[in-house]
Amino acid sequence: MTNRVEKILGIKKPVIQGAMAFTSLAPLVSAVSNAGGLGVLGVGYMPKDASIVEIEKTKKLTNKPFAVNVIMQEGLVEQADEVLEETQPPVVYADAMRLNDSLCQKYFPIWQKKGMKIIVKASYLKDAITAEKAGANLVIAKGWEGGGHVSFESTMALVPQIVNAISVPIIAAGGIVDGRSGAAAFALGAEGIEMGTAFLVSDELSINSRAKDAIIAAGDMSTVEVSYANDAPFRMIANKLSEQIRKTEATHLKKAAAEKEQGLDADAIRMGMYQGDTENGAIMVGQDLALIKSRKSAKQIIDDVLGDTRKVLDSLNDIEF
Ligand SMILES: Cc1cc2nc3c(=O)[nH]c(=O)nc-3n(C[C@H](O)[C@H](O)[C@H](O)COP(=O)(O)O)c2cc1C
């Protein structure tokens, strides 16, 4: 049986690998797409030429659908439009801290006319409605507990609200890492799942081995949100750097703290995730890292989560009350 998410995207398994800036690149994206899911290139903040190189590399590694992350923000979306025009990927994965109505209305029809499908990531109900109005084919409802930039509402609270409000298929994201959270996503009304953090320890993702070890070693209360001062908070593994950032935010006015944090995310992530400095750099993750206990291939991650999701869903009939 093929569900709506699979049909719209032309994929075999209703699993999306979330865009991860500078991190989800051709090897992981093609592995996810070759395994039947949808790989998403984390090129939203990359220079034009580097994005094009990643897209072309991905096309050489898979003939299956994959997506390109576009940040729906003035200054970034114009460049992305040029990249899409030149490379014509099958799917656009649009995201923003808060979606801008007019940018969506302007660009979605242009990309769809070229045959691209549009997935929009919404962390707020209003953004999901904006996305549907602008013609998005699918909406990802991403809760606060997920990796990357953090919003406000949890997956459990957000997904059903979005399911009630719009009619395009919903994919749940934020905190999904095994059969139990996978089954919960479908129970909430989602027709597919997205995972980001789960893929950080995949064999095909080339972050520093020390960063992967730190993810596997982490347990409960291991993550912390930082960078509220510049209105782009993100979640990272708590360490010396996160303590410094939180101290800065607690002892400075917002504007002064924001100045100190200028460019912090990109620099700190490079140091933490690529150079493996797990104390002075940032390892951007979701709360679900506490459940990740081993490295696997991308295909194994997808098959384990989907297989266990099916088992959990099948077992629910036995619950008595
Ligand atoms: C290291 C990292 C980088 C991310 N970068 C982006 C990004 O550039 N664009 C985006 O739309 N989402 C980004 N995200 C969010 C993911 O696409 C996805 O929505 C999220 O990881 C799902 O929650 P989970 O981590 O609990 O699975 C990032 C997540 C992580 C962990």
Coordinates of C-alpha atoms in Angstrom, one line a residue, residues 45-321:
Y45 CA 22.9 28.6 4.2
M46 CA 25.6 27.6 1.7
P47 CA 27.0 29.8 -1.0
K48 CA 25.4 29.2 -4.5
D49 CA 28.3 27.3 -6.0
A50 CA 28.7 25.0 -3.1
S51 CA 25.0 24.2 -3.2
I52 CA 25.1 23.4 -6.9
V53 CA 28.1 21.1 -6.3
E54 CA 26.2 19.1 -3.6
I55 CA 23.1 18.8 -5.7
E56 CA 25.0 17.5 -8.7
K57 CA 26.9 15.1 -6.5
T58 CA 23.6 13.8 -5.1
K59 CA 22.2 13.3 -8.6
K60 CA 25.2 11.1 -9.4
L61 CA 24.7 8.9 -6.3
T62 CA 20.9 8.4 -6.6
N63 CA 18.2 8.4 -9.3
K64 CA 15.6 8.6 -6.5
P65 CA 13.8 11.7 -5.4
F66 CA 15.7 14.0 -2.9
A67 CA 15.1 17.5 -1.6
V68 CA 17.0 20.8 -1.4
N69 CA 16.6 22.9 1.8
V70 CA 15.6 26.5 1.0
I71 CA 15.4 29.2 3.8
M72 CA 12.4 31.4 3.0
Q73 CA 14.1 34.6 4.0
E74 CA 15.0 37.7 2.0
G75 CA 18.6 37.5 0.9
L76 CA 18.7 33.7 0.9
V77 CA 15.6 32.7 -1.1
E78 CA 16.7 34.7 -4.2
Q79 CA 19.9 32.8 -4.4
A80 CA 18.1 29.6 -3.8
D81 CA 15.8 30.4 -6.7
E82 CA 18.8 30.6 -9.0
V83 CA 20.2 27.3 -7.6
L84 CA 16.9 25.6 -8.2
E85 CA 16.6 27.1 -11.7
E86 CA 20.0 25.7 -12.6
T87 CA 19.7 22.3 -11.0
Q88 CA 16.0 21.4 -11.1
P89 CA 15.8 19.1 -8.1
P90 CA 12.6 17.0 -7.6
V91 CA 11.7 18.5 -4.2
V92 CA 12.1 21.8 -2.4
Y93 CA 12.1 21.7 1.4
A94 CA 11.2 25.2 2.6
D95 CA 11.9 26.4 6.1
A96 CA 12.2 29.6 8.1
M97 CA 12.2 30.7 11.7
R98 CA 8.7 32.2 10.9
L99 CA 7.3 31.9 7.4
N100 CA 6.8 35.0 5.3
D101 CA 3.5 34.9 3.5
S102 CA 4.4 36.9 0.4
L103 CA 7.7 35.0 -0.2
C104 CA 5.8 31.7 -0.2
Q105 CA 3.1 33.0 -2.5
K106 CA 5.7 34.4 -4.9
Y107 CA 8.0 31.4 -5.1
F108 CA 6.0 28.2 -4.6
P109 CA 4.1 28.5 -7.9
I110 CA 7.3 29.3 -9.8
W111 CA 9.0 26.1 -8.5
Q112 CA 5.9 24.0 -8.9
K113 CA 5.5 25.1 -12.5
K114 CA 9.0 23.6 -13.0
G115 CA 7.7 20.2 -11.7
M116 CA 9.1 20.5 -8.1
K117 CA 7.1 19.4 -5.1
I118 CA 7.1 21.7 -2.1
I119 CA 7.5 20.5 1.5
V120 CA 7.2 23.2 4.2
K121 CA 8.5 22.8 7.7
A122 CA 6.1 24.5 10.2
S123 CA 6.9 24.9 13.9
Y124 CA 3.7 27.0 14.4
L125 CA 0.1 26.5 13.4
K126 CA 0.1 29.8 11.6
D127 CA 3.0 28.7 9.4
A128 CA 1.2 25.5 8.4
I129 CA -1.8 27.5 7.3
T130 CA 0.4 29.9 5.4
A131 CA 2.1 27.0 3.7
E132 CA -1.1 25.4 2.6
K133 CA -2.5 28.7 1.3
A134 CA 0.6 29.1 -0.8
G135 CA 0.1 25.7 -2.3
A136 CA 2.6 23.5 -0.4
N137 CA 2.2 19.8 -1.3
L138 CA 3.2 18.6 2.2
V139 CA 3.7 20.1 5.6
I140 CA 6.1 18.9 8.3
A141 CA 4.9 19.8 11.8
K142 CA 8.0 20.1 13.9
G143 CA 7.9 20.3 17.7
W144 CA 10.2 22.0 20.1
E145 CA 12.0 18.9 21.3
G146 CA 13.6 18.4 17.9
G147 CA 17.1 19.3 16.7
G148 CA 18.1 22.5 15.0
H149 CA 16.4 25.8 15.8
V150 CA 13.9 25.5 18.6
S151 CA 10.4 26.9 18.6
F152 CA 7.7 26.7 21.3
E153 CA 5.2 23.9 21.1
S154 CA 6.0 20.2 21.6
T155 CA 5.4 17.6 18.9
M156 CA 2.6 16.1 20.9
A157 CA 0.7 19.4 21.1
L158 CA 1.6 20.8 17.7
V159 CA 0.9 17.9 15.3
P160 CA -2.8 17.3 16.1
Q161 CA -3.5 21.1 15.9
I162 CA -2.0 21.2 12.4
V163 CA -3.7 18.0 11.4
N164 CA -7.0 19.6 12.4
A165 CA -6.3 22.8 10.5
I166 CA -5.1 21.8 7.0
S167 CA -5.8 19.1 4.5
V168 CA -2.4 18.4 2.9
P169 CA -0.6 15.4 4.4
I170 CA 1.4 16.1 7.6
I171 CA 4.7 14.6 8.5
A172 CA 5.6 14.7 12.2
A173 CA 9.0 15.8 13.4
G174 CA 10.8 16.4 16.7
G175 CA 11.7 13.6 19.1
I176 CA 11.1 10.7 16.7
V177 CA 13.8 8.1 17.0
D178 CA 12.2 4.7 17.5
G179 CA 9.1 2.6 17.0
R180 CA 7.3 4.2 20.0
S181 CA 7.7 7.8 18.8
G182 CA 7.1 6.6 15.2
A183 CA 3.8 5.0 16.2
A184 CA 2.9 8.1 18.3
A185 CA 3.4 10.3 15.2
F186 CA 0.9 8.2 13.2
A187 CA -1.5 8.1 16.1
L188 CA -1.4 11.9 16.2
G189 CA -2.6 12.0 12.6
A190 CA 0.7 12.3 10.7
E191 CA 1.2 10.3 7.5
G192 CA 4.9 10.2 7.7
I193 CA 7.9 10.9 10.0
E194 CA 10.9 13.1 9.8
M195 CA 14.1 12.5 11.7
G196 CA 17.2 14.6 12.1
T197 CA 19.1 13.7 15.2
A198 CA 18.7 10.0 14.6
F199 CA 20.8 10.4 11.4
L200 CA 23.6 12.3 13.1
V201 CA 25.2 8.9 14.0
S202 CA 24.6 7.3 10.6
D203 CA 27.7 5.8 8.9
E204 CA 27.1 8.1 5.9
L205 CA 27.3 11.3 7.8
S206 CA 30.8 12.6 8.1
I207 CA 30.8 14.6 11.3
N208 CA 33.7 14.1 13.7
S209 CA 33.8 10.7 15.4
R210 CA 34.1 12.4 18.8
A211 CA 30.8 14.2 18.1
K212 CA 29.1 10.9 17.3
D213 CA 30.5 9.4 20.5
A214 CA 29.2 12.4 22.5
I215 CA 25.7 11.8 21.0
I216 CA 25.8 8.1 21.9
A217 CA 27.1 8.8 25.4
A218 CA 24.4 11.5 26.1
G219 CA 21.4 10.7 28.4
D220 CA 18.5 12.6 29.9
M221 CA 19.0 16.3 30.6
S222 CA 22.0 16.4 28.2
T223 CA 20.7 19.2 26.0
V224 CA 20.2 22.9 26.5
E225 CA 18.7 25.7 24.4
V226 CA 21.0 28.6 23.7
S227 CA 21.1 31.8 21.6
Y228 CA 17.8 33.3 22.5
A229 CA 19.4 36.8 22.4
N230 CA 19.6 36.8 18.6
D231 CA 16.1 35.3 18.2
A232 CA 17.5 32.1 16.6
P233 CA 17.6 29.7 19.6
F234 CA 19.0 26.2 19.0
R235 CA 19.5 23.1 21.0
M236 CA 22.9 21.6 21.7
I237 CA 24.6 19.2 24.0
A238 CA 25.3 21.0 27.3
N239 CA 29.0 21.8 27.7
K240 CA 31.5 24.5 28.5
L241 CA 30.4 26.6 25.6
S242 CA 26.6 26.4 26.4
E243 CA 27.4 27.4 30.0
Q244 CA 29.3 30.5 28.7
I245 CA 26.5 31.4 26.3
R246 CA 23.8 31.1 29.0
K247 CA 26.0 33.2 31.4
T248 CA 26.3 35.9 28.7
E249 CA 22.5 35.9 28.2
A250 CA 21.9 36.1 31.9
T251 CA 24.3 39.0 32.5
H252 CA 23.8 41.2 29.4
L253 CA 21.0 43.1 27.9
K254 CA 19.5 41.3 24.9
K255 CA 21.2 43.6 22.3
A256 CA 24.7 43.2 23.9
A257 CA 24.3 39.5 24.2
A258 CA 23.2 39.2 20.6
E259 CA 26.3 41.2 19.5
K260 CA 28.5 38.7 21.3
E261 CA 26.7 35.8 19.7
Q262 CA 26.9 37.1 16.2
G263 CA 27.8 34.2 13.9
L264 CA 28.0 31.9 16.9
D265 CA 26.0 29.0 15.5
A266 CA 28.0 28.5 12.3
D267 CA 31.4 28.9 14.0
A268 CA 30.5 26.8 17.1
I269 CA 28.9 24.0 15.0
R270 CA 32.0 23.8 12.8
M271 CA 34.2 23.5 15.9
G272 CA 31.9 20.9 17.7
M273 CA 30.7 18.8 14.9
Y274 CA 33.6 18.9 12.4
Q275 CA 36.6 19.5 14.6
G276 CA 35.3 17.3 17.4
D277 CA 35.8 19.9 20.1
T278 CA 32.9 18.7 22.2
E279 CA 33.5 21.2 25.1
N280 CA 34.1 24.5 23.2
G281 CA 32.1 23.8 20.1
A282 CA 28.4 23.1 19.6
I283 CA 26.8 19.7 18.8
M284 CA 23.3 20.6 17.6
V285 CA 20.9 17.9 18.5
G286 CA 17.3 17.1 19.6
Q287 CA 16.2 15.8 23.0
D288 CA 15.8 12.3 21.5
L289 CA 19.6 11.8 21.5
A290 CA 19.1 10.1 24.9
L291 CA 17.6 7.1 23.1
I292 CA 20.4 6.8 20.4
K293 CA 22.8 4.1 21.5
S294 CA 24.7 2.9 18.4
R295 CA 26.0 3.9 15.0
K296 CA 24.1 2.4 12.0
S297 CA 23.7 2.9 8.3
A298 CA 21.0 5.3 7.2
K299 CA 19.1 2.3 5.7
Q300 CA 19.3 0.4 9.0
I301 CA 18.0 3.5 10.9
I302 CA 15.0 3.8 8.6
D303 CA 14.2 0.1 8.5
D304 CA 14.6 -0.3 12.3
V305 CA 12.3 2.7 13.1
L306 CA 9.7 1.8 10.5
G307 CA 9.8 -2.0 11.4
D308 CA 9.4 -1.2 15.1
T309 CA 6.7 1.4 14.4
R310 CA 4.7 -1.3 12.7
K311 CA 5.2 -3.6 15.6
V312 CA 4.1 -1.0 18.2
L313 CA 1.0 -0.1 16.1
D314 CA 0.0 -3.7 15.8
S315 CA 0.4 -4.3 19.5
L316 CA -1.9 -1.5 20.5
N317 CA -5.0 -3.6 20.1
D318 CA -3.9 -5.6 23.1
I319 CA -4.1 -2.7 25.4
E320 CA -7.0 -3.1 27.9
F321 CA -8.8 -0.3 29.6

